[in-house]
Amino acid sequence: MTPVPGPKHSSADERLVLAVDLGTSGCKSALVSLDGRVHAWSFRAVTLHVRGARAEQEPQDWWAAFLGSAGEVLAGDAALRRRVVAVCCSAQTEGTVCVDAAGRPIGRALTWLDSRGAAAMARRARGRMLNVEGYAPLKLWRWLRLTGGAPSLSGRDSAGHMAYIRDEEPERYERTHKFLNVPDYLNLRLTGRLCATQDSTFTAWVTDNRDARQLRYDARLIRMLGIAADKLPEIVHSTDILGPLLPEVAQALGLDPRTVVVGGAVDTSATAVGAAVGDFETHLYLGTSSWLGAHVPFMKTDVRHKIAAVPCAVDGRYLAMALQSTAGANLSFLRDRILYHPDELASDEEHPAVYEMLNQIAARVPPGARGLIYTPWLMGERTPVDDPCLRAGLINLSLEHSREDIFRAFLEGVALNTRWMMEPFARLLGRDPGTITAVGGGAQSDVWCQIIADVTGQPIRQLDNPIQANAIGATCIAGVGIGALRFSDLGHLRRARRTYEPSSALRRLYADKFETFKEVRTRLAPLYRRLNPSQAPHA
């Protein structure tokens, strides 16, 4: 268990939320007060099974990681445990769990990195003759008009996963009682209730999202996907109270059986609540993946660049999103596969020290990494191009470069990719993003925050405890659900640690490097399609 030090505060409301943050790398559980203070947190790793286009996790591993991390924070202090009044989950999105009529998972879950559904989705999206960005015009019009977006042709979203299971695993499909997203599976295990929050169900692309306060399934969209309507769960709001904890769960955690479970959200929605709720206030999440996000009062889509304003945890608002497939995963890859042997990393708690050492190394390298360019596409890319064939690489490497240059290039590569997706994101917002709030594990790095500010030309605001943004967001959602908070109250609860201003002296350097970065993608994209034909969208 990791206690979180900080100044003591007096508060009339001593209630706590057990906030759960289940990401691709593992599960964090935290005890958080309603003013956003994190009292303690614990982490348990979860294995990701990757082979080719397959990227799966065991639902039971999620549950074991939750019980382990939650059990640790709750066992540490009986006085804190007695103050817990709600449980609220944030979890990775675009995952798909098949459960049977008894609520048991059928096989492994398909994660947001699983692209096996590309062919199945292409069959559903494309027309026989004319296509626009890979979609039949009438189908695309219907998706855009009703949902504000469209299924990804990479097959990596819930629609692609369900289409794949329907076409390629018919026995599993027949056994499936409900398709659930990751947070919805956790809620099932916590309460026994089969349901999906508004923000977790929309990537099935079968809901009419035009009323941000009340999503509903659309029969025509369900027929386009080819899935039986009765396999889709009931839709609830993120702030709805789903019920009390199941007695056996309450007993296992040592919580009062009257402790309620609030609907919660996918990680993108929870992070947005934890980072910035006001309209057009932009945040950058730096975790295994990365995204730019901002709440907006309208539903809008940029089909070409794969950016959309979609349903979220805040009633009456949409969340504009631009997603980068791999961000921190590049650093984990460098750490675990290149620089260190697994035996040298004794525990997860040593990882932050390793990252801090690598940050210090990167700080010794001049901006621009002495001409070295890294493309951070370990698993293809989503925005501003949806191309699963792209791959990571070091460009312009010579005998003069060192591993310090390589690490600096990794950090700059993710920042360059962020600038790449920021251009269409700003156009969708209709304004300059202004100061961007950085959250997630990567936002703990002073060096990386400054690099992102310099590369993008935008001020970067670093929050206190940025790694806890998901848990704080889940806590805020729970607070609204139990009537203790309003979304409009949340702005004053956030505490910033520092704002990083972009260096005007580096503007030309990074402008030139950015143009080179984009040219590398243009020139290498055809080669990557030849090298990775199994990843290419099918005609």
Coordinates of C-alpha atoms in Angstrom, one line a residue:
M1 CA 0.0 0.0 0.0
T2 CA 1.2 3.5 -0.8
P3 CA 0.2 6.3 1.5
V4 CA -0.1 9.7 -0.2
P5 CA 1.6 12.4 1.9
G6 CA 0.3 15.9 1.9
P7 CA -1.0 18.8 4.0
K8 CA -3.7 18.0 6.5
H9 CA -7.1 19.5 5.8
S10 CA -10.2 19.9 7.9
S11 CA -13.4 18.8 6.3
A12 CA -17.0 18.5 7.5
D13 CA -17.5 15.6 5.2
E14 CA -15.3 12.6 6.2
R15 CA -16.9 10.1 3.8
L16 CA -14.5 8.2 1.5
V17 CA -14.9 6.5 -1.9
L18 CA -13.1 3.3 -2.8
A19 CA -12.1 4.4 -6.3
V20 CA -10.9 1.7 -8.8
D21 CA -8.8 2.4 -11.8
L22 CA -8.3 -0.7 -14.0
G23 CA -6.0 0.0 -16.8
T24 CA -4.2 -2.2 -19.3
S25 CA -1.2 -2.6 -17.1
G26 CA -3.1 -3.4 -13.9
C27 CA -5.5 -2.3 -11.3
K28 CA -5.1 0.6 -8.8
S29 CA -7.4 1.0 -5.9
A30 CA -7.5 4.2 -3.8
L31 CA -9.3 5.6 -0.8
V32 CA -10.2 9.1 -1.8
S33 CA -12.1 11.8 0.1
L34 CA -14.8 13.8 -1.6
D35 CA -12.5 16.8 -1.9
G36 CA -10.1 14.8 -4.1
R37 CA -7.5 13.9 -1.5
V38 CA -6.0 10.5 -2.0
H39 CA -5.3 8.8 1.4
A40 CA -3.8 5.6 0.2
W41 CA -3.6 3.5 -3.0
S42 CA -2.3 0.1 -4.1
F43 CA -1.5 -1.5 -7.5
R44 CA -1.6 -5.0 -8.9
A45 CA -0.3 -5.8 -12.3
V46 CA -2.4 -7.7 -15.0
T47 CA -0.9 -9.6 -17.9
L48 CA -1.7 -8.6 -21.4
H49 CA -1.6 -11.5 -23.9
V50 CA -0.4 -10.3 -27.3
R51 CA 0.1 -12.3 -30.4
G52 CA -0.2 -10.6 -33.8
A53 CA -3.6 -8.9 -34.0
R54 CA -4.7 -10.6 -30.8
A55 CA -4.5 -8.6 -27.5
E56 CA -6.4 -10.2 -24.7
Q57 CA -6.7 -10.3 -20.9
E58 CA -8.3 -12.7 -18.4
P59 CA -11.4 -11.1 -16.7
Q60 CA -10.5 -13.2 -13.6
D61 CA -7.1 -11.5 -13.5
W62 CA -8.9 -8.1 -13.4
W63 CA -11.0 -9.3 -10.5
A64 CA -8.0 -10.8 -8.6
A65 CA -6.1 -7.5 -9.1
F66 CA -9.0 -5.6 -7.8
L67 CA -9.4 -7.8 -4.7
G68 CA -5.7 -7.6 -4.0
S69 CA -5.3 -3.9 -4.4
A70 CA -8.6 -3.0 -2.7
G71 CA -8.0 -5.4 0.1
E72 CA -4.6 -3.9 0.8
V73 CA -5.8 -0.3 1.1
L74 CA -8.8 -1.3 3.1
A75 CA -6.9 -3.5 5.5
G76 CA -4.4 -0.8 6.3
D77 CA -6.5 1.4 8.4
A78 CA -9.8 0.3 10.0
A79 CA -10.8 3.9 10.7
L80 CA -10.6 4.7 7.0
R81 CA -12.4 1.6 6.1
R82 CA -15.4 2.5 8.2
R83 CA -15.7 5.8 6.3
V84 CA -16.2 4.2 2.9
V85 CA -19.7 4.9 1.6
A86 CA -19.3 4.1 -2.1
V87 CA -17.4 2.1 -4.6
C88 CA -16.9 3.6 -8.1
C89 CA -14.9 2.1 -11.0
S90 CA -13.0 3.6 -13.9
A91 CA -11.6 1.1 -16.4
Q92 CA -10.0 0.8 -19.8
T93 CA -12.4 1.2 -22.6
E94 CA -13.2 -0.6 -25.9
G95 CA -12.7 -3.9 -24.2
T96 CA -15.2 -6.7 -24.8
V97 CA -16.2 -9.4 -22.3
C98 CA -18.6 -12.2 -23.3
V99 CA -20.6 -13.4 -20.3
D100 CA -23.1 -16.3 -20.1
A101 CA -26.5 -16.2 -18.4
A102 CA -24.9 -16.8 -15.0
G103 CA -22.5 -13.8 -15.5
R104 CA -19.4 -16.0 -16.0
P105 CA -16.9 -14.8 -18.6
I106 CA -16.6 -16.9 -21.8
G107 CA -12.9 -16.9 -22.7
R108 CA -10.5 -14.0 -22.5
A109 CA -11.6 -10.4 -23.0
L110 CA -10.7 -8.6 -26.2
T111 CA -8.9 -5.4 -25.2
W112 CA -8.8 -2.1 -27.1
L113 CA -5.5 -3.2 -28.7
D114 CA -7.1 -6.3 -30.3
S115 CA -7.6 -5.7 -34.1
R116 CA -8.9 -9.1 -35.2
G117 CA -12.3 -7.5 -36.0
A118 CA -10.8 -5.4 -38.9
A119 CA -12.1 -7.7 -41.6
A120 CA -15.5 -8.3 -40.0
M121 CA -16.0 -4.5 -39.5
A122 CA -14.9 -3.7 -43.1
R123 CA -17.5 -6.1 -44.4
R124 CA -20.2 -4.2 -42.5
A125 CA -18.9 -0.7 -43.2
R126 CA -18.0 -0.8 -46.9
G127 CA -20.3 -0.5 -49.9
R128 CA -20.1 -2.5 -53.1
M129 CA -19.1 0.5 -55.2
L130 CA -18.5 4.0 -53.8
N131 CA -16.9 4.4 -50.4
V132 CA -15.9 7.4 -48.3
E133 CA -12.9 6.9 -46.1
G134 CA -13.7 3.2 -46.3
Y135 CA -17.4 3.5 -45.5
A136 CA -20.5 3.2 -47.7
P137 CA -21.9 6.7 -47.8
L138 CA -25.4 5.9 -46.5
K139 CA -24.1 3.8 -43.7
L140 CA -21.6 6.5 -42.7
W141 CA -24.3 9.1 -42.8
R142 CA -26.5 7.1 -40.5
W143 CA -23.7 6.4 -38.0
L144 CA -22.6 10.0 -38.0
R145 CA -26.2 11.4 -37.7
L146 CA -27.2 9.1 -34.8
T147 CA -24.0 8.3 -32.9
G148 CA -21.6 11.2 -33.7
G149 CA -19.0 8.8 -35.0
A150 CA -18.5 5.5 -36.7
P151 CA -16.9 2.1 -36.0
S152 CA -13.2 2.0 -36.4
L153 CA -12.0 0.0 -39.5
S154 CA -9.1 -1.2 -37.4
G155 CA -11.6 -3.5 -35.5
R156 CA -10.3 -2.3 -32.2
D157 CA -13.5 -1.0 -30.7
S158 CA -16.4 -2.8 -29.2
A159 CA -18.2 -3.0 -32.5
G160 CA -15.3 -4.6 -34.2
H161 CA -14.9 -7.1 -31.3
M162 CA -18.6 -8.1 -31.4
A163 CA -18.5 -8.4 -35.2
Y164 CA -15.4 -10.6 -35.0
I165 CA -17.0 -12.9 -32.4
R166 CA -20.2 -13.1 -34.4
D167 CA -18.4 -14.1 -37.6
E168 CA -15.3 -16.0 -36.5
E169 CA -16.4 -17.6 -33.1
P170 CA -20.0 -18.6 -33.7
E171 CA -20.1 -21.0 -30.8
R172 CA -18.9 -18.4 -28.4
Y173 CA -21.4 -15.9 -29.8
E174 CA -24.3 -18.3 -29.2
R175 CA -23.2 -18.9 -25.6
T176 CA -22.9 -15.1 -25.0
H177 CA -25.8 -13.8 -22.9
K178 CA -24.4 -10.2 -22.8
F179 CA -21.5 -8.3 -24.3
L180 CA -20.0 -6.1 -21.6
N181 CA -17.3 -3.4 -21.6
V182 CA -14.6 -3.6 -18.9
P183 CA -16.1 -1.3 -16.3
D184 CA -19.5 -3.0 -16.8
Y185 CA -17.9 -6.4 -16.0
L186 CA -16.5 -5.0 -12.8
N187 CA -19.9 -3.6 -11.8
L188 CA -21.4 -7.0 -12.5
R189 CA -18.9 -8.6 -10.1
L190 CA -19.6 -5.9 -7.5
T191 CA -23.4 -5.9 -7.7
G192 CA -24.7 -8.7 -9.8
R193 CA -26.3 -6.2 -12.2
L194 CA -25.9 -6.5 -16.0
C195 CA -25.8 -3.0 -17.3
A196 CA -23.6 -0.5 -19.3
T197 CA -22.9 3.2 -18.6
Q198 CA -23.6 5.7 -21.4
D199 CA -19.9 6.2 -22.0
S200 CA -19.1 2.5 -22.0
T201 CA -21.7 1.4 -24.6
F202 CA -21.3 4.0 -27.3
T203 CA -18.2 2.3 -29.0
A204 CA -20.6 -0.5 -30.0
W205 CA -22.0 2.2 -32.3
V206 CA -25.6 1.0 -31.9
T207 CA -27.0 3.9 -29.8
D208 CA -28.7 7.1 -30.7
N209 CA -26.6 9.7 -29.0
R210 CA -28.3 12.9 -30.1
D211 CA -29.7 13.5 -26.6
A212 CA -26.6 13.6 -24.4
R213 CA -28.8 13.1 -21.3
Q214 CA -30.5 9.9 -22.5
L215 CA -28.8 7.4 -24.9
R216 CA -31.0 4.7 -26.4
Y217 CA -30.4 1.7 -28.6
D218 CA -31.3 2.1 -32.3
A219 CA -32.7 -0.9 -34.1
R220 CA -31.3 0.1 -37.5
L221 CA -27.8 0.4 -36.1
I222 CA -28.1 -2.9 -34.4
R223 CA -29.1 -4.6 -37.6
M224 CA -26.1 -2.9 -39.4
L225 CA -23.8 -4.5 -36.8
G226 CA -25.5 -7.9 -37.1
I227 CA -25.8 -8.5 -33.4
A228 CA -28.9 -9.8 -31.6
A229 CA -30.4 -6.9 -29.6
D230 CA -31.0 -9.0 -26.5
K231 CA -27.2 -9.5 -26.1
L232 CA -26.8 -5.8 -25.3
P233 CA -27.0 -4.7 -21.7
E234 CA -29.3 -2.1 -20.1
I235 CA -28.0 1.5 -20.4
V236 CA -27.5 3.5 -17.2
H237 CA -25.9 6.8 -16.3
S238 CA -22.4 7.1 -14.8
T239 CA -23.8 8.7 -11.7
D240 CA -26.6 6.2 -11.1
I241 CA -26.5 4.1 -8.0
L242 CA -26.5 0.5 -9.2
G243 CA -27.2 -1.0 -5.8
P244 CA -25.3 -2.1 -2.7
L245 CA -22.3 -4.4 -2.8
L246 CA -23.0 -8.1 -3.1
P247 CA -22.8 -9.5 0.5
E248 CA -19.9 -11.8 -0.4
V249 CA -17.9 -8.9 -1.9
A250 CA -18.6 -6.6 1.1
Q251 CA -17.5 -9.4 3.4
A252 CA -14.3 -10.0 1.5
L253 CA -13.4 -6.3 1.6
G254 CA -14.5 -5.7 5.1
L255 CA -17.0 -3.0 4.1
D256 CA -20.4 -2.2 5.4
P257 CA -22.9 -4.2 3.2
R258 CA -24.9 -1.0 2.7
T259 CA -21.9 0.5 0.7
V260 CA -23.3 1.5 -2.6
V261 CA -21.8 1.1 -6.1
V262 CA -22.1 4.0 -8.5
G263 CA -22.1 3.4 -12.2
G264 CA -18.6 4.9 -12.9
A265 CA -17.0 5.4 -16.3
V266 CA -14.5 4.3 -18.8
D267 CA -11.0 5.7 -18.2
T268 CA -11.3 8.4 -20.7
S269 CA -14.5 9.8 -19.1
A270 CA -13.2 9.5 -15.5
T271 CA -9.9 11.1 -16.4
A272 CA -11.8 14.0 -18.0
V273 CA -13.8 14.5 -14.8
G274 CA -10.6 14.3 -12.7
A275 CA -8.7 16.7 -15.0
A276 CA -11.0 19.4 -16.4
V277 CA -14.8 19.5 -16.5
G278 CA -15.4 23.0 -18.0
D279 CA -16.4 23.3 -21.6
F280 CA -13.3 23.3 -24.0
E281 CA -10.8 22.9 -21.1
T282 CA -8.3 20.4 -22.7
H283 CA -6.4 17.7 -20.9
L284 CA -3.7 15.3 -22.1
Y285 CA -3.6 11.8 -20.6
L286 CA -0.2 10.1 -20.6
G287 CA -0.5 6.4 -19.7
T288 CA -0.1 3.2 -21.7
S289 CA -2.0 5.0 -24.4
S290 CA -2.6 8.7 -24.7
W291 CA -5.4 11.0 -25.6
L292 CA -6.4 14.6 -25.8
G293 CA -9.9 15.4 -24.4
A294 CA -12.2 18.2 -23.7
H295 CA -15.9 18.5 -22.7
V296 CA -18.0 20.2 -25.3
P297 CA -21.7 21.1 -25.5
F298 CA -22.1 19.5 -29.0
M299 CA -21.9 16.2 -30.8
K300 CA -19.4 16.5 -33.7
T301 CA -17.2 14.2 -35.8
D302 CA -14.0 14.6 -37.9
V303 CA -14.2 11.3 -39.9
R304 CA -11.0 11.9 -41.8
H305 CA -8.9 12.3 -38.7
K306 CA -10.9 9.9 -36.5
I307 CA -11.8 12.4 -33.8
A308 CA -15.3 12.7 -32.3
A309 CA -17.2 14.3 -29.5
V310 CA -18.9 11.3 -27.8
P311 CA -21.1 10.5 -24.8
C312 CA -19.3 10.9 -21.4
A313 CA -19.9 10.8 -17.7
V314 CA -21.1 14.4 -17.5
D315 CA -24.8 14.6 -18.3
G316 CA -25.6 17.1 -21.1
R317 CA -22.1 17.1 -22.4
Y318 CA -19.9 15.2 -24.9
L319 CA -16.2 14.5 -24.7
A320 CA -14.1 15.4 -27.7
M321 CA -11.4 12.8 -28.0
A322 CA -8.2 12.2 -30.0
L323 CA -6.6 8.9 -29.2
Q324 CA -2.9 7.9 -29.6
S325 CA -2.6 4.1 -29.4
T326 CA 0.7 3.8 -27.5
A327 CA 2.4 6.5 -25.4
G328 CA 3.8 5.3 -22.1
A329 CA 3.9 1.8 -23.6
N330 CA 6.9 3.0 -25.6
L331 CA 8.8 3.8 -22.4
S332 CA 7.7 0.5 -20.8
F333 CA 9.0 -1.3 -24.0
L334 CA 12.3 0.5 -23.8
R335 CA 12.7 -0.2 -20.1
D336 CA 11.6 -3.9 -20.1
R337 CA 12.7 -5.1 -23.5
I338 CA 15.8 -3.1 -24.2
L339 CA 17.5 -1.5 -21.2
Y340 CA 16.8 -3.9 -18.4
H341 CA 16.3 -7.6 -17.9
P342 CA 13.0 -8.5 -16.0
D343 CA 15.1 -9.9 -13.1
E344 CA 16.5 -6.4 -12.6
L345 CA 13.0 -5.0 -11.9
A346 CA 12.2 -6.6 -8.7
S347 CA 8.8 -5.1 -8.1
D348 CA 6.3 -2.6 -9.6
E349 CA 7.2 -0.2 -6.8
E350 CA 10.7 0.1 -8.2
H351 CA 9.5 1.2 -11.6
P352 CA 9.0 4.9 -10.7
A353 CA 12.6 5.1 -9.6
V354 CA 13.7 3.6 -12.9
Y355 CA 11.6 6.1 -14.8
E356 CA 13.0 9.0 -12.8
M357 CA 16.5 7.8 -13.6
L358 CA 15.7 7.6 -17.3
N359 CA 14.2 11.1 -17.1
Q360 CA 17.4 12.4 -15.7
I361 CA 19.3 10.7 -18.6
A362 CA 17.0 12.4 -21.1
A363 CA 17.5 15.8 -19.5
R364 CA 21.2 15.6 -20.3
V365 CA 20.5 15.4 -24.0
P366 CA 20.0 18.6 -26.0
P367 CA 16.5 19.3 -27.5
G368 CA 16.1 17.5 -30.8
A369 CA 18.0 14.4 -29.6
R370 CA 20.8 15.3 -31.9
G371 CA 18.7 14.6 -35.0
L372 CA 17.3 11.3 -33.9
I373 CA 13.6 10.7 -34.6
Y374 CA 11.4 8.1 -33.0
T375 CA 8.0 7.1 -34.3
P376 CA 5.9 5.7 -31.4
W377 CA 3.6 3.4 -33.4
L378 CA 4.2 0.1 -31.6
M379 CA 0.6 -1.0 -32.3
G380 CA -0.3 1.1 -35.3
E381 CA -2.1 4.5 -34.8
R382 CA -5.6 5.8 -34.4
T383 CA -5.4 9.6 -34.7
P384 CA -5.0 11.5 -36.9
V385 CA -4.7 8.5 -39.2
D386 CA -6.3 5.1 -38.5
D387 CA -3.6 2.8 -39.7
P388 CA -2.9 -0.4 -37.8
C389 CA 0.0 -1.2 -40.1
L390 CA 2.3 1.6 -38.8
R391 CA 5.2 0.5 -36.6
A392 CA 7.7 2.2 -34.3
G393 CA 11.2 3.0 -35.4
L394 CA 14.3 5.0 -34.9
I395 CA 15.2 7.2 -37.8
N396 CA 18.6 8.7 -38.5
L397 CA 20.4 6.5 -35.9
S398 CA 24.2 6.6 -36.2
L399 CA 27.3 5.5 -34.3
E400 CA 27.4 9.0 -32.8
H401 CA 24.2 8.4 -30.9
S402 CA 24.0 7.0 -27.3
R403 CA 21.2 5.4 -25.3
E404 CA 20.7 8.8 -23.7
D405 CA 19.8 10.2 -27.2
I406 CA 17.5 7.2 -27.8
F407 CA 15.5 7.8 -24.6
R408 CA 15.2 11.5 -25.4
A409 CA 14.0 10.6 -28.9
F410 CA 11.3 8.3 -27.3
L411 CA 9.9 11.2 -25.2
E412 CA 10.1 13.6 -28.2
G413 CA 8.4 11.0 -30.5
V414 CA 5.3 10.8 -28.3
A415 CA 5.3 14.6 -28.0
L416 CA 5.5 14.9 -31.8
N417 CA 2.6 12.5 -32.2
T418 CA 0.6 14.6 -29.7
R419 CA 1.3 17.7 -31.8
W420 CA 0.2 15.7 -34.9
M421 CA -3.2 14.9 -33.4
M422 CA -3.6 18.3 -31.8
E423 CA -4.0 20.0 -35.1
P424 CA -7.3 18.4 -36.1
F425 CA -8.4 18.3 -32.5
A426 CA -8.1 22.1 -32.2
R427 CA -10.2 22.5 -35.5
L428 CA -12.9 20.3 -34.0
L429 CA -13.0 22.5 -30.9
G430 CA -13.1 25.5 -33.0
R431 CA -10.4 27.2 -30.9
D432 CA -6.8 26.9 -29.6
P433 CA -6.7 24.4 -26.8
G434 CA -4.8 26.9 -24.6
T435 CA -3.2 25.6 -21.4
I436 CA -3.4 21.8 -21.4
T437 CA -3.8 19.8 -18.1
A438 CA -1.4 16.8 -18.1
V439 CA -2.5 13.7 -16.1
G440 CA -1.6 10.0 -16.0
G441 CA 1.6 8.3 -15.0
G442 CA 3.7 10.1 -17.7
A443 CA 2.6 13.5 -16.4
Q444 CA 4.7 12.9 -13.3
S445 CA 7.8 13.5 -15.4
D446 CA 9.0 17.1 -15.3
V447 CA 11.2 16.5 -18.3
W448 CA 8.4 15.0 -20.4
C449 CA 6.0 17.8 -19.5
Q450 CA 8.5 20.4 -20.6
I451 CA 9.3 18.5 -23.8
I452 CA 5.6 18.3 -24.7
A453 CA 5.2 22.0 -24.0
D454 CA 8.2 22.8 -26.3
V455 CA 7.1 20.4 -29.1
T456 CA 3.4 21.4 -29.1
G457 CA 3.9 25.1 -28.3
Q458 CA 1.1 24.8 -25.6
P459 CA 1.5 25.5 -21.9
I460 CA 1.3 22.3 -19.9
R461 CA -0.3 22.3 -16.5
Q462 CA 0.8 19.5 -14.2
L463 CA -1.6 18.5 -11.5
D464 CA -0.7 17.3 -8.0
N465 CA -0.8 13.5 -8.1
P466 CA -1.4 13.3 -11.8
I467 CA -1.3 9.5 -11.8
Q468 CA -4.4 9.5 -9.6
A469 CA -6.6 11.5 -12.0
N470 CA -8.7 8.4 -12.9
A471 CA -9.3 7.6 -9.2
I472 CA -10.1 11.2 -8.4
G473 CA -12.5 11.4 -11.4
A474 CA -14.2 8.2 -10.2
T475 CA -14.6 9.7 -6.8
C476 CA -16.1 12.9 -8.2
I477 CA -18.6 10.8 -10.2
A478 CA -19.5 8.8 -7.0
G479 CA -19.8 12.1 -5.1
V480 CA -22.3 13.4 -7.7
G481 CA -24.1 10.0 -7.6
I482 CA -24.7 10.1 -3.9
G483 CA -25.7 13.8 -3.9
A484 CA -22.6 15.1 -2.1
L485 CA -21.2 17.0 -5.1
R486 CA -22.2 18.7 -8.4
F487 CA -20.0 18.7 -11.5
S488 CA -19.9 22.5 -11.3
D489 CA -18.2 22.2 -7.9
L490 CA -15.2 20.3 -9.2
G491 CA -13.0 23.1 -10.6
H492 CA -11.9 24.4 -7.3
L493 CA -10.9 20.9 -6.0
R494 CA -8.0 20.6 -8.5
R495 CA -4.6 21.6 -7.3
A496 CA -1.9 22.3 -9.9
R497 CA 1.7 21.6 -9.1
R498 CA 3.3 23.6 -11.9
T499 CA 2.8 25.0 -15.4
Y500 CA 5.4 24.4 -18.1
E501 CA 5.7 27.2 -20.7
P502 CA 7.0 26.4 -24.2
S503 CA 10.4 27.8 -25.1
S504 CA 10.3 30.3 -27.9
A505 CA 13.9 29.5 -28.7
L506 CA 13.0 26.0 -29.6
R507 CA 10.0 26.8 -31.8
R508 CA 11.9 26.6 -35.1
L509 CA 13.8 23.4 -34.1
Y510 CA 10.6 21.5 -33.3
A511 CA 8.7 22.9 -36.2
D512 CA 11.3 21.5 -38.6
K513 CA 11.4 18.2 -36.7
F514 CA 7.6 18.0 -36.8
E515 CA 7.5 18.3 -40.6
T516 CA 10.1 15.6 -40.8
F517 CA 8.1 13.4 -38.5
K518 CA 5.0 13.7 -40.7
E519 CA 7.1 13.0 -43.8
V520 CA 8.5 9.9 -42.3
R521 CA 5.0 8.6 -41.9
T522 CA 4.0 9.5 -45.4
R523 CA 7.0 7.8 -47.0
L524 CA 7.0 4.6 -44.8
A525 CA 3.3 4.0 -44.7
P526 CA 3.3 2.0 -48.0
L527 CA 6.3 -0.1 -46.8
Y528 CA 4.6 -0.9 -43.5
R529 CA 1.5 -2.1 -45.4
R530 CA 3.7 -4.5 -47.3
L531 CA 5.5 -5.7 -44.1
N532 CA 2.2 -6.1 -42.1
P533 CA -0.4 -7.2 -44.6
S534 CA -2.4 -9.1 -42.0
Q535 CA -3.0 -5.7 -40.2
A536 CA -4.2 -3.9 -43.3
P537 CA -8.0 -3.1 -43.5
H538 CA -9.6 -5.6 -45.9
A539 CA -11.1 -4.3 -49.1

